[in-house]
Amino acid sequence: MTIPSSDQVPRWVAGRDVPGLPTGAFERMVLDAIDGQRSIAAIADLVGLGAEDVAQMIGALTAGGAITIDPRPGPAPRPFTSPTAPTAPVTVGGSDAFDPSLDIAAPLQARILELFDAIDTLDHYALLGVPRDADRKAIKSAYYGFAAKFHTDRHFGKNLGPLKSKMEVIFGRATVAHDVLSRKEQRAEYDRYLSERDRTRAYEELLSAVDEGRELFPTPPPRVATPLPSAGRLPVAQAVQPDSGPMKVAPVNPARITADFERPVERPLPASVLDERTRKEALARRLGAGRQRSVSGTTIPGAPSLTPPRKTSVEEGKAAADAIKRLYEDRRDNARKAQAQRMLEAGEAALAKEDVVGAANHYRLAVQYTDDPAVHSKFKQISQKAREVLFDAYMKQARYEESQAKWKEAAASYAKAHEAHPDDADIAASVAQALRKEGRDLHRAARFGELAVQKNPNSSGFRVTLGAVYLDAGLFLRAKTELEVALRLSPEDAKIKELLVHVRKALA
Amino acid sequence: MERVIGIDLGTTNSCVAVLENGAPAVIPNRGGYKTTPSMVAITEAGKKLVGHIAKRQAITNAENTVFAAKRLIGRKFSSPQVKNAIATSAYRIVEGPHGDVRISLRNKTYGVAEISAMILQEMKVIAEDYLGAPVSKAVITVPAYFNDNQRQATKDAGAIAGLDVIRIINEPTAAALAYGFGKDLERTVAVYDLGGGTFDISVLEIGAHGVFRVIATAGDTFLGGEDFDARVIDWLVEGFQQEHNIDLRQDRMALQRLKDAAEKAKCELSATRETEINLPFIISSGRNEALHLQRVISREVLDSLCSDLVERTVDICRQTLQDAQLGKEEIEDVVLVGGMTRMPRIIEQVAEFFGREPCKGVHPDEVVALGAAIQGAALMDQKTEMVLLDVTPHTLGIMTFGSNFRGLIPQNTTVPTSRSEIFTTSRDNQTAVKILVMQGEHDKAEENELLGEFVLTGLRKAAKGQVEIEVTFEINADGIVSVSAKDMETGQKQAIQVTASSGLTKDELHNMIEAAQGEMLERRASEEDEASKQEAQRLIAEIERLFPQVEQIVASSDFGRDATEKARGILQRARDAVARGDAAGIKEHLEALGRTARMFRGVVQKTS
Ligand SMILES: Nc1ncnc2c1ncn2[C@@H]1O[C@H](COP(=O)(O)OP(=O)(O)OP(=O)(O)O)[C@@H](O)[C@H]1O
Ligand SMILES: [Mg+2]
């Protein structure tokens, strides 16, 4: 058995059953504290055991295969650390990978394709292959290494075929990454967006963990039917609604209509910036009174440095054995109580910092040590809050992505928000709209569009969205049907009429 | 591998360089000078002169001698800069068929690119003579602040000169390449380039992996030594006017002499505190009496005449740093480029502004060509670890309604790059939009440079503002701009590659290339003829010199009597051919002359 060191991070192996593991109280405490983020030292600190003991225990558990040791310390979803060779997590589809007719070595070709395919999923840090806390110098050096490798001038006069434009795209993205990350304010804004994204991921993990432990929730918490106030109105279907389209974002000044072109549609600032305050305030309101409680200074009993109960000779007497057992049970109860107390306090502290995820995590552990219904109900409440915040975060993310015309990402984020509020027709229509703009999966766009219409058959806007999807997909008959219903719902709508003319022309 | 030359096509002087054994070197011209005046003249006999010989005859042939053509290249005839040039030039500037600029010399009009091509061709010949091999590829430099039309015109000039211009790069950037190449530096430098016609300031970062990254660049394409000269000319003309009540500007020859004298005085004042301008018989008084111009000018007077010009360059420097969000203290070295940076007042003011003494290690006249050669070599041979990340000097965008300009790619964006933005229609039932691609920094479209236009048709009929059009701009590393427009509704797409216009049509350009090629062949042929003639003359002289001796030797023997006879015949025919200027005849006799000369030499050697 190898004993891990205290800065290592143990993690559950997916698919392994917990029941197979030893379930002694101490083990359970330790097991409960394993979340894939805490190091062994942090776990020891949390459960009140010595780090060596915890390390020993985890070493034994890893032998069972349900737990593995993650060598990296700390919670950060670190990207890539080698500046010259950022490794994209994407594998390239095999056959077209290498083109021997090009004047460019096979590994570089593969690298270019790999990066190009992953370009939308890599954040600025990952693309440049630097850690999130990289200083300007490191960023610059990574970018320069990137340029020396991927700039088309380094392959001047060579036959690069279709890779040339791909290299230009990759280099262009690297430049944006460099420029954003080397300017203070822009980097701060970008970091906020990223942490928003990381947060949604963390919430997601948390909630799936909560959902797996369903016995804690006899009934899943009810889902909110209407969007949260801070989620705001959705720019759904508006592109095809004459009264409230995104063109309205930059209202037309009728006095100035002379030239060929309207001024551009102004893109709103990223939601992560705009809504920071609102979000905090809303969260503060929702969190209510629990805010100001500080961690009390109670000394925690029963958190001794403990040697595991040795198998002493039972023959020494039943009384002695009972005494030991009592002592052991006392200690265990004390430990559990203390543990619950610790978790609750940690949970409250997290709440005070508006860290709902952290709070929910602590509460999740706390409810296992106590039967107090108040704690259980608070846990439910916090989990629910976490869901809402997650939903909120997805909406914000979606709108930021929408504002950057990143339709693919926006569609994904809206789809996540839709999972949280499957009955919200607006969101379903938003998904449809984003998918339509992305233009890759019109079938899926149609499904969401249909869902929105099904949820709210009397909205002409949703029907127009759906009609537009059908139109894009070349399903003119269906488009016609939807648009005709839409026109019946809003007979005055000139936009619908125009679309219909378009459709009829296509049908003729 | 084929050599690529680097050419600094300057307003007043041009320079050519090449990379030799990994080190860049300037190629001297036939006269041994490292720079060649950017001057072109047509003689009365219709002969084309380029460089020093053109400069030498400028005063007597002012109307047919073109200087500073670079100030006109790629500009519209209606532009204020051209108006200004017309007022100060002795040669005739006329409007071309496309609103472009043409130059009229001895009843023939030339495109500006054609004039520049003559200079480029001269630089090409200098390089070919030096390398002993034909050269076809070149990197040519332009002021960083040149717009795409000016760059395209320069490219056209290269094509006319028979050069494949593999890249146009910016002069200050080239200077920085030469400054930092192969030195493994990591620092931020400012390049201050004040030449004969243009001013540029660029801030670059030289970093690891041989990367030269331009952070910001700005300038004025109509601010240079010529303007300093003009101030001195004004001062002289005004003084003369006061004294004699005669406007010297009316006389083209006087003006040309003034120009020369003013520039000379300006340059002298870089070394001395005072100098005398002396132009005897500058003009006739009209009463049959010649007038002289004689004045002393001091450095202080020059400085005060030009103080606002210097101030303007410093203002541009300040603005550039501000735009780049760079503090002066972040600039680790200042590189001075261009002949004008020898002027003490300029050195002082630059030093004062940046708070440090400028670098002394580079040669202001050669560094640009050296950098161009370096870039050429790095492109052709990827073993040279160097990559230049340059920026767009001007904002690229389109005209939007109300004649407004909407930038898509801001100035100082690193290329290659691409940007998109969504626009909407501005009229009801608008089925087509015209996309006007422009370049510049003004909000009003007409103040900017039009690069090209195209029409996106077949839009869905809809109320204004309802149809969304996504416009995408792309610039690749070669600086080629492509623009595409996509109807978001129908997915319909139209794209063009914006070929900036040099003012010449394809056909015109084609004809010019052909004509220049023809002339070049002729020139090479006549050079060859000239060489044969000289060779023939040399051999004739040698044979004539040896003849008496040989005759004597031959006379004392029976041998070779017909040999001398034959030699006499050859000599006579060759002399005749030379006298007739019969190139073919000369070439025909060259071999016989050579044989005879060898024979004579042998005879004399044997017997002595
Ligand atoms: N010693 C000197 N003192 C002052 N000015 C000088 C001196 N030597 C040259 N100049 C001026 O420098 C100018 C020429 O500089 P340079 O050769 O660098 O310009 P260029 O490269 O031809 O022009 P540009 O770069 O603007 O196209 C002329 O105006 C010339 O009078
Ligand atoms: Mg110059």
mmCIF file of N, CA, C and O in Angstrom, chain B residues 364-432:
data_model
loop_
_atom_site.group_PDB
_atom_site.id
_atom_site.type_symbol
_atom_site.label_atom_id
_atom_site.label_comp_id
_atom_site.label_asym_id
_atom_site.label_seq_id
_atom_site.Cartn_x
_atom_site.Cartn_y
_atom_site.Cartn_z
ATOM 1 N N PRO B 364 21.390 56.065 -40.110
ATOM 2 C CA PRO B 364 20.029 56.499 -40.436
ATOM 3 C C PRO B 364 19.653 56.350 -41.915
ATOM 4 O O PRO B 364 18.479 56.247 -42.239
ATOM 5 N N ASP B 365 20.636 56.342 -42.807
ATOM 6 C CA ASP B 365 20.299 56.254 -44.231
ATOM 7 C C ASP B 365 20.198 54.817 -44.732
ATOM 8 O O ASP B 365 19.617 54.569 -45.775
ATOM 9 N N GLU B 366 20.797 53.878 -44.002
ATOM 10 C CA GLU B 366 20.906 52.520 -44.535
ATOM 11 C C GLU B 366 20.028 51.512 -43.810
ATOM 12 O O GLU B 366 19.717 50.452 -44.338
ATOM 13 N N VAL B 367 19.657 51.873 -42.594
ATOM 14 C CA VAL B 367 19.029 50.888 -41.722
ATOM 15 C C VAL B 367 17.703 50.335 -42.278
ATOM 16 O O VAL B 367 17.383 49.162 -42.099
ATOM 17 N N VAL B 368 16.987 51.156 -43.021
ATOM 18 C CA VAL B 368 15.693 50.704 -43.549
ATOM 19 C C VAL B 368 15.883 49.627 -44.622
ATOM 20 O O VAL B 368 15.235 48.576 -44.599
ATOM 21 N N ALA B 369 16.802 49.873 -45.532
ATOM 22 C CA ALA B 369 17.065 48.876 -46.583
ATOM 23 C C ALA B 369 17.600 47.584 -45.966
ATOM 24 O O ALA B 369 17.236 46.480 -46.393
ATOM 25 N N LEU B 370 18.443 47.724 -44.961
ATOM 26 C CA LEU B 370 18.987 46.536 -44.296
ATOM 27 C C LEU B 370 17.859 45.690 -43.711
ATOM 28 O O LEU B 370 17.832 44.474 -43.860
ATOM 29 N N GLY B 371 16.917 46.371 -43.072
ATOM 30 C CA GLY B 371 15.784 45.666 -42.473
ATOM 31 C C GLY B 371 14.936 44.971 -43.531
ATOM 32 O O GLY B 371 14.468 43.847 -43.329
ATOM 33 N N ALA B 372 14.758 45.635 -44.666
ATOM 34 C CA ALA B 372 13.979 45.029 -45.746
ATOM 35 C C ALA B 372 14.670 43.753 -46.231
ATOM 36 O O ALA B 372 14.014 42.734 -46.493
ATOM 37 N N ALA B 373 15.991 43.810 -46.330
ATOM 38 C CA ALA B 373 16.744 42.625 -46.765
ATOM 39 C C ALA B 373 16.591 41.496 -45.744
ATOM 40 O O ALA B 373 16.452 40.329 -46.114
ATOM 41 N N ILE B 374 16.599 41.864 -44.481
ATOM 42 C CA ILE B 374 16.451 40.858 -43.427
ATOM 43 C C ILE B 374 15.080 40.181 -43.539
ATOM 44 O O ILE B 374 14.966 38.962 -43.500
ATOM 45 N N GLN B 375 14.053 40.989 -43.702
ATOM 46 C CA GLN B 375 12.715 40.410 -43.805
ATOM 47 C C GLN B 375 12.616 39.513 -45.027
ATOM 48 O O GLN B 375 12.034 38.424 -44.977
ATOM 49 N N GLY B 376 13.192 39.946 -46.138
ATOM 50 C CA GLY B 376 13.172 39.136 -47.357
ATOM 51 C C GLY B 376 13.816 37.788 -47.115
ATOM 52 O O GLY B 376 13.268 36.735 -47.473
ATOM 53 N N ALA B 377 14.964 37.800 -46.469
ATOM 54 C CA ALA B 377 15.689 36.557 -46.222
ATOM 55 C C ALA B 377 14.913 35.665 -45.258
ATOM 56 O O ALA B 377 14.839 34.453 -45.453
ATOM 57 N N ALA B 378 14.313 36.278 -44.251
ATOM 58 C CA ALA B 378 13.582 35.477 -43.257
ATOM 59 C C ALA B 378 12.361 34.807 -43.885
ATOM 60 O O ALA B 378 11.994 33.701 -43.519
ATOM 61 N N LEU B 379 11.741 35.504 -44.832
ATOM 62 C CA LEU B 379 10.577 34.900 -45.485
ATOM 63 C C LEU B 379 11.002 33.734 -46.366
ATOM 64 O O LEU B 379 10.348 32.700 -46.403
ATOM 65 N N MET B 380 12.102 33.920 -47.077
ATOM 66 C CA MET B 380 12.517 32.894 -48.029
ATOM 67 C C MET B 380 13.163 31.702 -47.339
ATOM 68 O O MET B 380 13.060 30.582 -47.818
ATOM 69 N N ASP B 381 13.851 31.971 -46.261
ATOM 70 C CA ASP B 381 14.585 30.898 -45.615
ATOM 71 C C ASP B 381 14.157 30.817 -44.156
ATOM 72 O O ASP B 381 14.537 31.651 -43.336
ATOM 73 N N GLN B 382 13.365 29.782 -43.864
ATOM 74 C CA GLN B 382 12.760 29.738 -42.537
ATOM 75 C C GLN B 382 13.737 29.355 -41.422
ATOM 76 O O GLN B 382 13.377 29.313 -40.263
ATOM 77 N N LYS B 383 14.975 29.106 -41.833
ATOM 78 C CA LYS B 383 15.961 28.840 -40.791
ATOM 79 C C LYS B 383 16.311 30.119 -40.030
ATOM 80 O O LYS B 383 16.753 30.074 -38.894
ATOM 81 N N THR B 384 16.106 31.240 -40.720
ATOM 82 C CA THR B 384 16.314 32.517 -40.049
ATOM 83 C C THR B 384 15.182 32.702 -39.056
ATOM 84 O O THR B 384 14.049 32.965 -39.435
ATOM 85 N N GLU B 385 15.473 32.554 -37.777
ATOM 86 C CA GLU B 385 14.366 32.629 -36.818
ATOM 87 C C GLU B 385 13.981 34.065 -36.543
ATOM 88 O O GLU B 385 14.605 34.755 -35.742
ATOM 89 N N MET B 386 13.016 34.506 -37.278
ATOM 90 C CA MET B 386 12.545 35.869 -37.098
ATOM 91 C C MET B 386 11.117 35.935 -37.596
ATOM 92 O O MET B 386 10.801 35.378 -38.645
ATOM 93 N N VAL B 387 10.278 36.564 -36.850
ATOM 94 C CA VAL B 387 8.921 36.761 -37.353
ATOM 95 C C VAL B 387 8.447 38.142 -36.942
ATOM 96 O O VAL B 387 8.671 38.600 -35.825
ATOM 97 N N LEU B 388 7.889 38.797 -37.922
ATOM 98 C CA LEU B 388 7.474 40.171 -37.731
ATOM 99 C C LEU B 388 5.961 40.212 -37.563
ATOM 100 O O LEU B 388 5.227 39.731 -38.414
ATOM 101 N N LEU B 389 5.524 40.754 -36.449
ATOM 102 C CA LEU B 389 4.087 40.910 -36.234
ATOM 103 C C LEU B 389 3.757 42.385 -36.395
ATOM 104 O O LEU B 389 4.008 43.189 -35.500
ATOM 105 N N ASP B 390 3.248 42.699 -37.562
ATOM 106 C CA ASP B 390 2.983 44.108 -37.818
ATOM 107 C C ASP B 390 1.509 44.419 -37.585
ATOM 108 O O ASP B 390 0.698 43.524 -37.361
ATOM 109 N N VAL B 391 1.195 45.690 -37.640
ATOM 110 C CA VAL B 391 -0.180 46.115 -37.363
ATOM 111 C C VAL B 391 -0.750 46.861 -38.559
ATOM 112 O O VAL B 391 -0.019 47.280 -39.446
ATOM 113 N N THR B 392 -2.065 47.009 -38.564
ATOM 114 C CA THR B 392 -2.683 47.866 -39.569
ATOM 115 C C THR B 392 -2.536 49.298 -39.101
ATOM 116 O O THR B 392 -2.953 49.622 -37.996
ATOM 117 N N PRO B 393 -1.951 50.143 -39.938
ATOM 118 C CA PRO B 393 -1.731 51.519 -39.489
ATOM 119 C C PRO B 393 -3.017 52.336 -39.451
ATOM 120 O O PRO B 393 -3.093 53.339 -38.755
ATOM 121 N N HIS B 394 -4.016 51.912 -40.229
ATOM 122 C CA HIS B 394 -5.257 52.673 -40.291
ATOM 123 C C HIS B 394 -6.447 51.768 -39.975
ATOM 124 O O HIS B 394 -6.406 50.568 -40.215
ATOM 125 N N THR B 395 -7.492 52.403 -39.480
ATOM 126 C CA THR B 395 -8.720 51.666 -39.214
ATOM 127 C C THR B 395 -9.383 51.278 -40.535
ATOM 128 O O THR B 395 -9.454 52.080 -41.456
ATOM 129 N N LEU B 396 -9.848 50.043 -40.587
ATOM 130 C CA LEU B 396 -10.557 49.565 -41.775
ATOM 131 C C LEU B 396 -12.027 49.435 -41.431
ATOM 132 O O LEU B 396 -12.375 48.914 -40.369
ATOM 133 N N GLY B 397 -12.881 49.873 -42.324
ATOM 134 C CA GLY B 397 -14.295 49.763 -42.013
ATOM 135 C C GLY B 397 -15.152 50.025 -43.228
ATOM 136 O O GLY B 397 -14.673 49.975 -44.362
ATOM 137 N N ILE B 398 -16.405 50.293 -42.974
ATOM 138 C CA ILE B 398 -17.316 50.529 -44.089
ATOM 139 C C ILE B 398 -18.102 51.808 -43.844
ATOM 140 O O ILE B 398 -18.168 52.309 -42.728
ATOM 141 N N MET B 399 -18.696 52.272 -44.928
ATOM 142 C CA MET B 399 -19.545 53.440 -44.791
ATOM 143 C C MET B 399 -20.918 52.974 -44.347
ATOM 144 O O MET B 399 -21.493 52.060 -44.930
ATOM 145 N N THR B 400 -21.416 53.608 -43.317
ATOM 146 C CA THR B 400 -22.775 53.295 -42.894
ATOM 147 C C THR B 400 -23.630 54.505 -43.176
ATOM 148 O O THR B 400 -23.139 55.522 -43.678
ATOM 149 N N PHE B 401 -24.853 54.419 -42.796
ATOM 150 C CA PHE B 401 -25.765 55.421 -43.309
ATOM 151 C C PHE B 401 -25.502 56.800 -42.721
ATOM 152 O O PHE B 401 -24.867 56.940 -41.686
ATOM 153 N N GLY B 402 -25.943 57.790 -43.483
ATOM 154 C CA GLY B 402 -25.620 59.146 -43.095
ATOM 155 C C GLY B 402 -24.162 59.450 -43.396
ATOM 156 O O GLY B 402 -23.565 60.329 -42.806
ATOM 157 N N SER B 403 -23.570 58.653 -44.315
ATOM 158 C CA SER B 403 -22.190 58.879 -44.702
ATOM 159 C C SER B 403 -21.242 58.777 -43.525
ATOM 160 O O SER B 403 -20.219 59.441 -43.475
ATOM 161 N N ASN B 404 -21.619 57.947 -42.580
ATOM 162 C CA ASN B 404 -20.722 57.755 -41.443
ATOM 163 C C ASN B 404 -19.773 56.615 -41.713
ATOM 164 O O ASN B 404 -20.051 55.733 -42.517
ATOM 165 N N PHE B 405 -18.669 56.670 -41.017
ATOM 166 C CA PHE B 405 -17.689 55.610 -41.159
ATOM 167 C C PHE B 405 -17.730 54.743 -39.916
ATOM 168 O O PHE B 405 -17.693 55.244 -38.797
ATOM 169 N N ARG B 406 -17.819 53.435 -40.139
ATOM 170 C CA ARG B 406 -17.821 52.522 -39.008
ATOM 171 C C ARG B 406 -16.610 51.596 -39.138
ATOM 172 O O ARG B 406 -16.518 50.834 -40.086
ATOM 173 N N GLY B 407 -15.679 51.732 -38.204
ATOM 174 C CA GLY B 407 -14.474 50.912 -38.261
ATOM 175 C C GLY B 407 -14.737 49.500 -37.780
ATOM 176 O O GLY B 407 -15.468 49.294 -36.821
ATOM 177 N N LEU B 408 -14.184 48.532 -38.450
ATOM 178 C CA LEU B 408 -14.301 47.140 -37.980
ATOM 179 C C LEU B 408 -12.981 46.650 -37.411
ATOM 180 O O LEU B 408 -12.938 46.016 -36.377
ATOM 181 N N ILE B 409 -11.908 46.954 -38.125
ATOM 182 C CA ILE B 409 -10.600 46.584 -37.597
ATOM 183 C C ILE B 409 -9.884 47.879 -37.218
ATOM 184 O O ILE B 409 -9.533 48.672 -38.082
ATOM 185 N N PRO B 410 -9.719 48.106 -35.938
ATOM 186 C CA PRO B 410 -9.118 49.368 -35.519
ATOM 187 C C PRO B 410 -7.644 49.443 -35.897
ATOM 188 O O PRO B 410 -7.003 48.411 -36.120
ATOM 189 N N GLN B 411 -7.143 50.663 -35.963
ATOM 190 C CA GLN B 411 -5.723 50.817 -36.276
ATOM 191 C C GLN B 411 -4.898 50.141 -35.179
ATOM 192 O O GLN B 411 -5.372 49.945 -34.069
ATOM 193 N N ASN B 412 -3.689 49.797 -35.536
ATOM 194 C CA ASN B 412 -2.785 49.117 -34.608
ATOM 195 C C ASN B 412 -3.276 47.742 -34.159
ATOM 196 O O ASN B 412 -2.958 47.283 -33.078
ATOM 197 N N THR B 413 -4.062 47.087 -35.023
ATOM 198 C CA THR B 413 -4.425 45.694 -34.762
ATOM 199 C C THR B 413 -3.384 44.793 -35.429
ATOM 200 O O THR B 413 -3.055 44.999 -36.588
ATOM 201 N N THR B 414 -2.906 43.819 -34.682
ATOM 202 C CA THR B 414 -1.918 42.903 -35.243
ATOM 203 C C THR B 414 -2.543 42.071 -36.358
ATOM 204 O O THR B 414 -3.648 41.572 -36.205
ATOM 205 N N VAL B 415 -1.836 41.933 -37.464
ATOM 206 C CA VAL B 415 -2.327 41.085 -38.549
ATOM 207 C C VAL B 415 -1.562 39.768 -38.542
ATOM 208 O O VAL B 415 -0.438 39.721 -38.049
ATOM 209 N N PRO B 416 -2.126 38.676 -39.042
ATOM 210 C CA PRO B 416 -3.463 38.561 -39.630
ATOM 211 C C PRO B 416 -4.559 38.643 -38.572
ATOM 212 O O PRO B 416 -4.356 38.298 -37.428
ATOM 213 N N THR B 417 -5.695 39.129 -39.029
ATOM 214 C CA THR B 417 -6.804 39.285 -38.104
ATOM 215 C C THR B 417 -8.105 39.263 -38.878
ATOM 216 O O THR B 417 -8.105 39.425 -40.102
ATOM 217 N N SER B 418 -9.194 39.033 -38.177
ATOM 218 C CA SER B 418 -10.498 39.172 -38.832
ATOM 219 C C SER B 418 -11.522 39.615 -37.800
ATOM 220 O O SER B 418 -11.411 39.295 -36.619
ATOM 221 N N ARG B 419 -12.459 40.414 -38.260
ATOM 222 C CA ARG B 419 -13.517 40.901 -37.368
ATOM 223 C C ARG B 419 -14.848 40.906 -38.116
ATOM 224 O O ARG B 419 -14.883 41.155 -39.307
ATOM 225 N N SER B 420 -15.904 40.643 -37.353
ATOM 226 C CA SER B 420 -17.244 40.695 -37.951
ATOM 227 C C SER B 420 -18.126 41.628 -37.152
ATOM 228 O O SER B 420 -17.930 41.809 -35.957
ATOM 229 N N GLU B 421 -19.098 42.154 -37.835
ATOM 230 C CA GLU B 421 -20.095 42.938 -37.129
ATOM 231 C C GLU B 421 -21.407 42.835 -37.898
ATOM 232 O O GLU B 421 -21.396 42.624 -39.109
ATOM 233 N N ILE B 422 -22.499 42.962 -37.159
ATOM 234 C CA ILE B 422 -23.789 42.832 -37.830
ATOM 235 C C ILE B 422 -24.387 44.206 -38.070
ATOM 236 O O ILE B 422 -24.428 45.051 -37.178
ATOM 237 N N PHE B 423 -24.809 44.414 -39.286
ATOM 238 C CA PHE B 423 -25.436 45.670 -39.661
ATOM 239 C C PHE B 423 -26.860 45.376 -40.136
ATOM 240 O O PHE B 423 -27.208 44.223 -40.392
ATOM 241 N N THR B 424 -27.639 46.417 -40.224
ATOM 242 C CA THR B 424 -29.005 46.210 -40.711
ATOM 243 C C THR B 424 -29.271 47.144 -41.880
ATOM 244 O O THR B 424 -28.535 48.087 -42.117
ATOM 245 N N THR B 425 -30.351 46.869 -42.575
ATOM 246 C CA THR B 425 -30.718 47.739 -43.693
ATOM 247 C C THR B 425 -31.247 49.064 -43.167
ATOM 248 O O THR B 425 -31.693 49.148 -42.026
ATOM 249 N N SER B 426 -31.223 50.080 -44.027
ATOM 250 C CA SER B 426 -31.645 51.390 -43.549
ATOM 251 C C SER B 426 -32.860 51.927 -44.294
ATOM 252 O O SER B 426 -33.354 52.995 -43.994
ATOM 253 N N ARG B 427 -33.329 51.195 -45.298
ATOM 254 C CA ARG B 427 -34.522 51.654 -46.000
ATOM 255 C C ARG B 427 -35.528 50.509 -46.089
ATOM 256 O O ARG B 427 -35.142 49.342 -46.082
ATOM 257 N N ASP B 428 -36.784 50.871 -46.188
ATOM 258 C CA ASP B 428 -37.808 49.840 -46.360
ATOM 259 C C ASP B 428 -37.597 49.129 -47.699
ATOM 260 O O ASP B 428 -37.243 49.756 -48.692
ATOM 261 N N ASN B 429 -37.842 47.832 -47.669
ATOM 262 C CA ASN B 429 -37.779 47.033 -48.890
ATOM 263 C C ASN B 429 -36.468 47.163 -49.654
ATOM 264 O O ASN B 429 -36.418 47.089 -50.874
ATOM 265 N N GLN B 430 -35.433 47.386 -48.901
ATOM 266 C CA GLN B 430 -34.114 47.498 -49.516
ATOM 267 C C GLN B 430 -33.633 46.090 -49.876
ATOM 268 O O GLN B 430 -33.554 45.220 -49.022
ATOM 269 N N THR B 431 -33.367 45.862 -51.146
ATOM 270 C CA THR B 431 -32.988 44.503 -51.536
ATOM 271 C C THR B 431 -31.499 44.378 -51.804
ATOM 272 O O THR B 431 -31.006 43.305 -52.110
ATOM 273 N N ALA B 432 -30.807 45.491 -51.738
ATOM 274 C CA ALA B 432 -29.360 45.421 -51.985
ATOM 275 C C ALA B 432 -28.650 46.412 -51.091
ATOM 276 O O ALA B 432 -29.191 47.468 -50.768
#
